[in-house]
Coordinates of C-alpha atoms in Angstrom, one line a residue:
X1 CA 14.2 161.7 88.2
X2 CA 12.7 158.4 87.1
X3 CA 14.9 155.7 85.5
X4 CA 13.6 153.9 82.5
X5 CA 13.7 150.1 82.6
X6 CA 15.5 148.2 79.9
X7 CA 13.1 145.9 78.1
X8 CA 13.8 142.1 78.4
X9 CA 15.5 140.6 75.4
X10 CA 13.2 138.3 73.4
X11 CA 15.5 137.2 70.7
X12 CA 18.0 134.3 70.7
X13 CA 21.0 134.5 73.0
X14 CA 24.1 136.1 71.5
X15 CA 26.8 133.7 70.3
X16 CA 29.5 132.8 72.7
X17 CA 32.4 135.2 72.7
X18 CA 35.8 134.1 71.4
X19 CA 37.7 132.3 74.1
X20 CA 34.6 131.5 76.1
X21 CA 32.7 128.3 76.6
X22 CA 30.7 126.4 74.0
X23 CA 31.6 124.9 70.7
X24 CA 34.6 126.5 69.1
X25 CA 33.8 128.2 65.8
X26 CA 34.8 126.3 62.6
X27 CA 37.3 128.0 60.5
X28 CA 35.8 129.0 57.1
X29 CA 37.1 127.3 53.9
X30 CA 38.4 124.2 55.7
X31 CA 35.7 121.7 54.9
X32 CA 37.0 118.2 54.8
X33 CA 37.7 116.8 51.3
X34 CA 35.8 113.6 50.5
X35 CA 38.3 110.7 50.6
X36 CA 36.9 109.3 47.3
X37 CA 37.8 112.6 45.6
X38 CA 41.3 112.5 47.1
X39 CA 41.8 109.0 45.8
X40 CA 40.6 109.9 42.3
X41 CA 42.9 112.9 42.2
X42 CA 45.8 110.8 43.4
X43 CA 45.1 108.0 40.9
X44 CA 45.0 110.4 38.0
X45 CA 48.1 112.3 39.1
X46 CA 50.2 109.1 39.7
X47 CA 49.0 107.6 36.4
X48 CA 50.4 110.7 34.6
X49 CA 53.4 110.5 36.9
X50 CA 54.1 106.9 35.7
X51 CA 53.7 107.8 32.1
X52 CA 56.1 110.8 32.3
X53 CA 58.9 109.1 34.1
X54 CA 60.9 107.4 31.4
X55 CA 64.5 107.5 32.6
X56 CA 66.7 104.8 34.1
X57 CA 67.5 105.5 37.7
X58 CA 68.4 102.5 39.8
X59 CA 69.2 98.9 38.6
X60 CA 67.1 97.5 41.5
X61 CA 63.8 98.4 39.8
X62 CA 64.7 95.9 37.0
X63 CA 67.2 93.3 38.4
X64 CA 65.6 93.0 41.8
X65 CA 62.0 93.0 40.7
X66 CA 60.9 93.0 37.0
X67 CA 63.6 90.6 35.7
X68 CA 62.8 88.2 38.5
X69 CA 59.1 88.5 37.9
X70 CA 59.6 87.9 34.2
X71 CA 61.5 84.7 35.0
X72 CA 58.8 83.5 37.4
X73 CA 56.1 84.2 34.9
X74 CA 57.7 83.0 31.7
X75 CA 60.5 80.8 32.8
X76 CA 63.5 82.8 31.5
X77 CA 65.3 85.9 32.5
X78 CA 68.6 86.8 34.2
X79 CA 69.0 86.4 38.0
X80 CA 71.7 88.2 39.9
X81 CA 73.8 86.3 42.4
X82 CA 71.7 87.0 45.5
X83 CA 68.7 85.4 43.8
X84 CA 70.7 82.4 42.9
X85 CA 71.8 82.0 46.5
X86 CA 68.2 82.5 47.8
X87 CA 69.0 85.6 49.8
X88 CA 65.9 87.6 48.8
X89 CA 62.2 87.2 49.2
X90 CA 60.0 86.6 46.2
X91 CA 57.1 88.4 47.8
X92 CA 57.6 91.6 45.9
X93 CA 58.4 90.2 42.5
X94 CA 55.4 87.8 42.7
X95 CA 53.1 90.8 42.5
X96 CA 54.4 91.8 39.1
X97 CA 54.7 88.1 38.0
X98 CA 51.0 87.9 38.5
X99 CA 50.6 91.0 36.4
X100 CA 52.7 89.6 33.6
X101 CA 50.7 86.4 33.7
X102 CA 47.5 88.4 33.5
X103 CA 48.8 90.3 30.5
X104 CA 49.8 87.1 28.7
X105 CA 46.3 85.6 29.4
X106 CA 44.6 88.7 27.9
X107 CA 47.1 88.7 24.9
X108 CA 48.3 92.1 26.0
X109 CA 52.0 91.1 26.5
X110 CA 53.3 93.6 24.0
X111 CA 56.5 95.5 24.6
X112 CA 54.6 98.7 25.6
X113 CA 52.4 97.0 28.1
X114 CA 55.2 94.9 29.5
X115 CA 57.2 98.0 30.2
X116 CA 54.5 100.4 31.4
X117 CA 52.0 98.1 33.1
X118 CA 54.2 97.5 36.2
X119 CA 54.7 101.2 36.6
X120 CA 51.0 101.9 36.2
X121 CA 50.3 99.2 38.9
X122 CA 52.9 100.8 41.1
X123 CA 51.1 104.2 40.5
X124 CA 48.0 102.7 42.0
X125 CA 49.9 101.7 45.1
X126 CA 51.4 105.2 45.2
X127 CA 48.0 106.8 45.0
X128 CA 46.8 104.8 48.0
X129 CA 49.9 105.9 49.8
X130 CA 48.9 109.5 49.1
X131 CA 45.4 108.9 50.4
X132 CA 46.6 107.3 53.6
X133 CA 49.1 110.1 54.1
X134 CA 46.2 112.6 53.9
X135 CA 44.1 110.5 56.3
X136 CA 46.9 110.1 58.7
X137 CA 47.6 113.8 58.9
X138 CA 43.9 114.5 59.3
X139 CA 43.7 112.0 62.1
X140 CA 46.7 113.4 64.0
X141 CA 46.5 117.1 63.2
X142 CA 43.7 118.7 61.3
X143 CA 42.0 119.0 57.9
X144 CA 44.1 122.1 57.1
X145 CA 47.4 120.3 57.8
X146 CA 46.2 117.2 55.8
X147 CA 45.4 119.3 52.7
X148 CA 48.8 121.0 52.7
X149 CA 50.6 117.7 53.4
X150 CA 48.9 116.2 50.4
X151 CA 49.8 119.2 48.3
X152 CA 53.4 118.9 49.5
X153 CA 53.4 115.2 48.7
X154 CA 52.2 115.7 45.1
X155 CA 54.7 118.4 44.3
X156 CA 57.6 116.7 45.9
X157 CA 60.2 116.2 43.1
X158 CA 61.9 113.1 44.6
X159 CA 58.5 111.4 45.2
X160 CA 57.5 112.2 41.6
X161 CA 60.8 110.7 40.4
X162 CA 60.8 107.5 42.5
X163 CA 57.4 106.5 43.9
X164 CA 56.1 105.0 40.6
X165 CA 59.2 103.0 40.0
X166 CA 59.1 99.3 40.7
X167 CA 61.5 99.6 43.7
X168 CA 60.7 97.7 46.8
X169 CA 61.3 100.9 48.7
X170 CA 58.3 102.5 46.9
X171 CA 55.9 99.8 48.1
X172 CA 57.5 99.8 51.5
X173 CA 56.8 103.5 51.8
X174 CA 53.1 103.0 50.9
X175 CA 52.7 100.1 53.4
X176 CA 54.4 102.1 56.2
X177 CA 52.1 105.1 55.8
X178 CA 49.0 102.9 55.7
X179 CA 50.2 100.9 58.7
X180 CA 50.8 104.0 60.7
X181 CA 47.3 105.3 59.9
X182 CA 45.7 102.1 61.4
X183 CA 48.2 102.1 64.2
X184 CA 47.3 105.6 65.3
X185 CA 43.6 104.6 65.2
X186 CA 44.3 101.8 67.6
X187 CA 46.2 103.9 70.1
X188 CA 44.2 104.0 73.3
X189 CA 46.0 106.9 74.9
X190 CA 45.4 110.4 73.4
X191 CA 48.8 111.6 74.2
X192 CA 50.2 113.8 71.5
X193 CA 46.9 114.0 69.5
X194 CA 45.0 117.2 69.1
X195 CA 41.5 117.9 70.4
X196 CA 40.0 117.9 67.0
X197 CA 41.7 114.6 66.2
X198 CA 40.2 113.0 69.3
X199 CA 36.8 113.7 68.0
X200 CA 37.8 112.3 64.6
X201 CA 39.4 109.2 66.0
X202 CA 36.4 108.4 68.1
X203 CA 34.4 107.7 65.0
X204 CA 37.2 105.6 63.5
X205 CA 37.7 103.2 66.4
X206 CA 37.8 99.6 65.3
X207 CA 38.8 96.6 67.4
X208 CA 40.7 95.1 64.5
X209 CA 42.7 98.3 63.5
X210 CA 45.8 97.2 65.5
X211 CA 45.8 93.8 63.8
X212 CA 45.4 95.5 60.4
X213 CA 48.4 97.7 61.3
X214 CA 50.4 94.8 62.5
X215 CA 49.6 92.9 59.3
X216 CA 50.6 95.8 57.1
X217 CA 53.8 96.3 59.1
X218 CA 54.7 92.6 58.8
X219 CA 54.2 92.8 55.0
X220 CA 56.4 95.9 54.9
X221 CA 59.1 94.1 56.8
X222 CA 58.7 91.0 54.6
X223 CA 59.3 93.1 51.5
X224 CA 62.0 95.3 53.0
X225 CA 63.6 93.9 56.2
X226 CA 65.0 97.4 57.0
X227 CA 61.4 98.5 57.6
X228 CA 61.7 96.8 61.0
X229 CA 63.7 99.8 62.2
X230 CA 60.6 102.0 62.0
X231 CA 58.2 99.5 63.4
X232 CA 60.3 98.4 66.3
X233 CA 60.5 102.0 67.5
X234 CA 56.7 102.5 67.0
X235 CA 55.9 99.1 68.6
X236 CA 58.2 99.6 71.6
X237 CA 57.0 103.1 72.2
X238 CA 53.3 102.0 72.2
X239 CA 54.2 98.8 74.3
X240 CA 55.4 101.0 77.1
X241 CA 52.0 102.8 77.5
X242 CA 49.7 100.0 76.6
X243 CA 47.7 98.5 79.5
X244 CA 47.1 94.9 78.4
X245 CA 50.7 93.9 77.4
X246 CA 50.0 90.2 77.6
X247 CA 47.0 90.4 75.4
X248 CA 49.0 92.5 72.9
X249 CA 51.8 90.0 72.7
X250 CA 50.1 86.6 72.9
X251 CA 46.8 87.4 71.0
X252 CA 48.0 89.9 68.4
X253 CA 51.8 89.9 67.8
X254 CA 52.7 86.2 68.2
X255 CA 49.8 84.7 66.1
X256 CA 50.4 87.2 63.3
X257 CA 54.1 86.6 63.3
X258 CA 53.5 82.8 63.2
X259 CA 51.3 83.2 60.2
X260 CA 53.8 85.5 58.5
X261 CA 56.6 82.9 58.9
X262 CA 55.0 81.4 55.8
X263 CA 56.8 84.0 53.8
X264 CA 60.1 82.4 54.7
X265 CA 58.9 79.2 52.9
X266 CA 58.6 81.0 49.6
X267 CA 62.3 80.4 48.7
X268 CA 61.6 76.6 49.0
X269 CA 59.5 76.9 45.9
X270 CA 62.4 78.3 43.9
X271 CA 65.4 76.9 45.7
X272 CA 65.9 73.3 46.9
X273 CA 68.0 74.6 49.8
X274 CA 66.5 76.9 52.3
X275 CA 68.8 79.7 53.6
X276 CA 68.5 82.9 55.5
X277 CA 71.4 85.2 54.6
X278 CA 74.2 82.7 54.4
X279 CA 77.1 83.5 56.6
X280 CA 79.6 82.7 53.8
X281 CA 78.3 85.7 51.9
X282 CA 80.9 87.7 53.8
X283 CA 83.6 85.6 52.3
X284 CA 82.3 85.9 48.7
X285 CA 81.4 89.6 48.7
X286 CA 83.1 92.5 50.4
X287 CA 82.1 96.1 50.3
X288 CA 85.8 97.1 50.4
X289 CA 86.5 95.2 47.2
X290 CA 84.4 97.7 45.2
X291 CA 85.9 101.1 45.0
X292 CA 84.2 104.2 43.4
X293 CA 86.1 107.3 42.6
X294 CA 84.8 110.7 43.6
X295 CA 84.1 111.7 40.0
X296 CA 82.1 108.5 39.5
X297 CA 80.1 109.1 42.7
X298 CA 79.4 112.7 41.6
X299 CA 78.4 111.7 38.1
X300 CA 76.0 109.0 39.2
X301 CA 74.4 110.9 42.1
X302 CA 74.3 114.4 40.8
X303 CA 74.5 114.4 37.0
X304 CA 72.5 111.2 36.6
X305 CA 69.1 112.9 37.4
X306 CA 68.9 115.4 34.5
X307 CA 65.4 114.6 33.4
X308 CA 62.5 112.3 34.1

């Protein structure tokens, strides 16, 4: 009984089986979004966000920012006690003081523009924060995770309520996310980063990314000193694994810190006496001297947010 020979295959080789070698198949429907489209979407969404939020939430968005900026720009406005003592940095209010000056120069310093322009400017910062959050998640995880993270960011009620307000916390949040993005680009070790992100980060490598991250982190700490809690942890964790510790300290951290010390000279422009958190503040202000009842705390924290 004769055996028939199987003819040799002349077509292309079959695709590699699942779990075998070769390039892993791309999941359908997960094409990366263009970053420009993400930014345009975030700008439009946050602009509407700024126009819809019309309520009063925290006094700091006025007394620690806009009122100070108005005084810097026009020469009059109320300053609270910590500004009179020179305890706060003018770096954050100066952003909106420049905006007020621009509105006055263009003869647009009408009540509507004076009220809404700062929030619209903050909405631009918030939109870039959304973009960098998307880029950070795509760098660390994957495109699928980044898309859902952006969706969660945009539908987050508290972010919608607060991120377009002129609070220093809002700008600190944006700077922290952007700084973390550049920091993860500069990480030499791939520990904790997925395989897909390794390929993505290879095309993003930049010798100046760590310096950009340090600059953004320094600005965040200058605006909100409590931001140092986050960056001390991130910096110390990376410092343990970094190879060139001396180069990192003497060529990146110290020169940037020396330049940023200029921010401490800003109070000299507005105060004849330079002070850094006077020690006698403890004798003039005490947390225990201000008592809030349980009903007041419940009314301000729970019943105060009834609308936008």
